[in-house]
Amino acid sequence: MAIKITDECINCGACEPECPNNAIYEGGVEWALADGTTVKGGYTLMDGSQMDADQRNAPISVDTYYIVPNKCTECQGFHEEPQCAAVCPVDCCVPDEMYQETVDELMAKKDRLHL
């Protein structure tokens, strides 16, 4: 499952540079699938909808750092554990129960993000 950042976030920013998928953004910053990935053109999201990889999207959070679930792979294929959770000083990077994914699904997502 994807990781989420809870309201306990102190906005230290330690997590952002650790993400191999560039799935973590500062609160209030727009995001795009193409940021930090090799995705180009159309992309199918987890819910089956389509999005252009370069499309700028509204921030998921304006007050704290946030993780884009469609880009989060729990660091599968890169590291042994989610790096955001490993470096978070207040343990606010936790599994997001809204996005249940197997390791195989996470690896497939990683492969689609990094051709």
mmCIF file of C-alpha atoms in Angstrom:
data_model
loop_
_atom_site.group_PDB
_atom_site.id
_atom_site.type_symbol
_atom_site.label_atom_id
_atom_site.label_comp_id
_atom_site.label_asym_id
_atom_site.label_seq_id
_atom_site.Cartn_x
_atom_site.Cartn_y
_atom_site.Cartn_z
ATOM 1 C CA MET A 1 0.000 0.000 0.000
ATOM 2 C CA ALA A 2 1.083 3.569 -0.476
ATOM 3 C CA ILE A 3 2.494 5.637 2.360
ATOM 4 C CA LYS A 4 0.792 8.787 3.644
ATOM 5 C CA ILE A 5 1.980 11.664 5.787
ATOM 6 C CA THR A 6 -0.194 12.376 8.810
ATOM 7 C CA ASP A 7 -1.132 15.702 10.369
ATOM 8 C CA GLU A 8 1.689 15.221 12.893
ATOM 9 C CA CYS A 9 4.146 16.298 10.152
ATOM 10 C CA ILE A 10 6.450 19.074 11.372
ATOM 11 C CA ASN A 11 7.428 20.087 7.809
ATOM 12 C CA CYS A 12 11.099 19.271 8.321
ATOM 13 C CA GLY A 13 11.449 18.105 4.704
ATOM 14 C CA ALA A 14 13.669 15.119 5.528
ATOM 15 C CA CYS A 15 11.439 12.766 3.524
ATOM 16 C CA GLU A 16 11.270 14.636 0.216
ATOM 17 C CA PRO A 17 14.821 14.022 -1.094
ATOM 18 C CA GLU A 18 14.692 10.363 -0.013
ATOM 19 C CA CYS A 19 11.833 9.384 -2.341
ATOM 20 C CA PRO A 20 13.079 7.547 -5.459
ATOM 21 C CA ASN A 21 9.791 8.293 -7.261
ATOM 22 C CA ASN A 22 9.582 11.979 -6.396
ATOM 23 C CA ALA A 23 6.167 11.223 -4.890
ATOM 24 C CA ILE A 24 6.626 13.599 -1.931
ATOM 25 C CA TYR A 25 5.815 17.286 -2.244
ATOM 26 C CA GLU A 26 5.866 20.248 0.085
ATOM 27 C CA GLY A 27 2.410 21.399 1.144
ATOM 28 C CA GLY A 28 0.828 23.738 -1.389
ATOM 29 C CA VAL A 29 3.064 22.651 -4.282
ATOM 30 C CA GLU A 30 1.424 21.280 -7.437
ATOM 31 C CA TRP A 31 2.491 17.818 -8.578
ATOM 32 C CA ALA A 32 2.848 15.937 -11.884
ATOM 33 C CA LEU A 33 3.468 12.291 -12.708
ATOM 34 C CA ALA A 34 6.450 13.276 -14.858
ATOM 35 C CA ASP A 35 8.266 14.907 -11.925
ATOM 36 C CA GLY A 36 11.267 12.683 -11.206
ATOM 37 C CA THR A 37 10.047 9.805 -13.392
ATOM 38 C CA THR A 38 10.405 8.808 -17.040
ATOM 39 C CA VAL A 39 6.642 8.879 -17.668
ATOM 40 C CA LYS A 40 5.626 10.748 -20.811
ATOM 41 C CA GLY A 41 2.243 11.242 -22.461
ATOM 42 C CA GLY A 42 -0.865 9.501 -21.153
ATOM 43 C CA TYR A 43 -0.763 7.475 -17.945
ATOM 44 C CA THR A 44 -3.406 5.250 -16.368
ATOM 45 C CA LEU A 45 -3.915 5.967 -12.665
ATOM 46 C CA MET A 46 -4.748 3.351 -10.024
ATOM 47 C CA ASP A 47 -8.461 4.134 -10.344
ATOM 48 C CA GLY A 48 -8.360 3.500 -14.104
ATOM 49 C CA SER A 49 -8.624 7.150 -15.139
ATOM 50 C CA GLN A 50 -6.180 8.713 -17.602
ATOM 51 C CA MET A 51 -3.910 11.687 -17.013
ATOM 52 C CA ASP A 52 -1.223 13.414 -19.026
ATOM 53 C CA ALA A 53 2.110 12.930 -17.256
ATOM 54 C CA ASP A 54 2.998 16.618 -17.507
ATOM 55 C CA GLN A 55 -0.351 17.850 -16.191
ATOM 56 C CA ARG A 56 0.089 19.990 -13.070
ATOM 57 C CA ASN A 57 -2.310 18.890 -10.328
ATOM 58 C CA ALA A 58 -3.672 20.590 -7.245
ATOM 59 C CA PRO A 59 -1.747 19.878 -4.038
ATOM 60 C CA ILE A 60 -3.137 17.059 -1.914
ATOM 61 C CA SER A 61 -2.254 19.090 1.178
ATOM 62 C CA VAL A 62 -1.542 22.771 1.633
ATOM 63 C CA ASP A 63 -0.282 22.682 5.227
ATOM 64 C CA THR A 64 2.109 19.732 5.345
ATOM 65 C CA TYR A 65 4.216 17.597 3.036
ATOM 66 C CA TYR A 66 2.191 14.983 1.179
ATOM 67 C CA ILE A 67 2.697 11.811 -0.847
ATOM 68 C CA VAL A 68 1.024 11.212 -4.224
ATOM 69 C CA PRO A 69 -0.372 7.648 -3.964
ATOM 70 C CA ASN A 70 -0.154 7.085 -7.729
ATOM 71 C CA LYS A 71 3.620 7.598 -7.520
ATOM 72 C CA CYS A 72 4.362 5.838 -4.203
ATOM 73 C CA THR A 73 5.807 2.336 -4.444
ATOM 74 C CA GLU A 74 6.878 2.036 -0.788
ATOM 75 C CA CYS A 75 10.403 2.149 -2.258
ATOM 76 C CA GLN A 76 9.910 -1.376 -3.669
ATOM 77 C CA GLY A 77 12.707 -2.119 -6.127
ATOM 78 C CA PHE A 78 14.877 0.622 -4.634
ATOM 79 C CA HIS A 79 15.216 0.020 -0.881
ATOM 80 C CA GLU A 80 14.323 -2.548 1.778
ATOM 81 C CA GLU A 81 11.875 -0.169 3.493
ATOM 82 C CA PRO A 82 10.089 3.093 2.726
ATOM 83 C CA GLN A 83 12.777 5.737 3.062
ATOM 84 C CA CYS A 84 10.358 8.489 4.081
ATOM 85 C CA ALA A 85 9.367 6.474 7.150
ATOM 86 C CA ALA A 86 13.001 5.596 7.881
ATOM 87 C CA VAL A 87 14.095 9.255 8.067
ATOM 88 C CA CYS A 88 10.967 10.835 9.591
ATOM 89 C CA PRO A 89 11.807 12.222 13.044
ATOM 90 C CA VAL A 90 8.170 12.138 14.228
ATOM 91 C CA ASP A 91 7.020 8.865 12.610
ATOM 92 C CA CYS A 92 4.271 10.488 10.552
ATOM 93 C CA CYS A 93 4.941 8.491 7.349
ATOM 94 C CA VAL A 94 2.588 5.544 7.746
ATOM 95 C CA PRO A 95 0.812 3.027 5.473
ATOM 96 C CA ASP A 96 -2.220 4.505 3.723
ATOM 97 C CA GLU A 97 -5.050 2.047 4.289
ATOM 98 C CA MET A 98 -6.951 3.505 1.317
ATOM 99 C CA TYR A 99 -4.428 2.016 -1.128
ATOM 100 C CA GLN A 100 -3.976 -1.726 -0.640
ATOM 101 C CA GLU A 101 -1.337 -3.015 -3.069
ATOM 102 C CA THR A 102 0.730 -6.188 -3.213
ATOM 103 C CA VAL A 103 4.488 -6.176 -3.680
ATOM 104 C CA ASP A 104 3.925 -7.321 -7.276
ATOM 105 C CA GLU A 105 1.552 -4.391 -7.890
ATOM 106 C CA LEU A 106 4.040 -1.955 -6.353
ATOM 107 C CA MET A 107 6.839 -3.347 -8.527
ATOM 108 C CA ALA A 108 4.651 -3.021 -11.623
ATOM 109 C CA LYS A 109 3.931 0.609 -10.681
ATOM 110 C CA LYS A 110 7.677 1.208 -10.241
ATOM 111 C CA ASP A 111 8.330 -0.253 -13.693
ATOM 112 C CA ARG A 112 5.677 2.010 -15.261
ATOM 113 C CA LEU A 113 7.155 5.104 -13.556
ATOM 114 C CA HIS A 114 10.764 4.302 -14.507
ATOM 115 C CA LEU A 115 10.983 2.837 -18.011
#
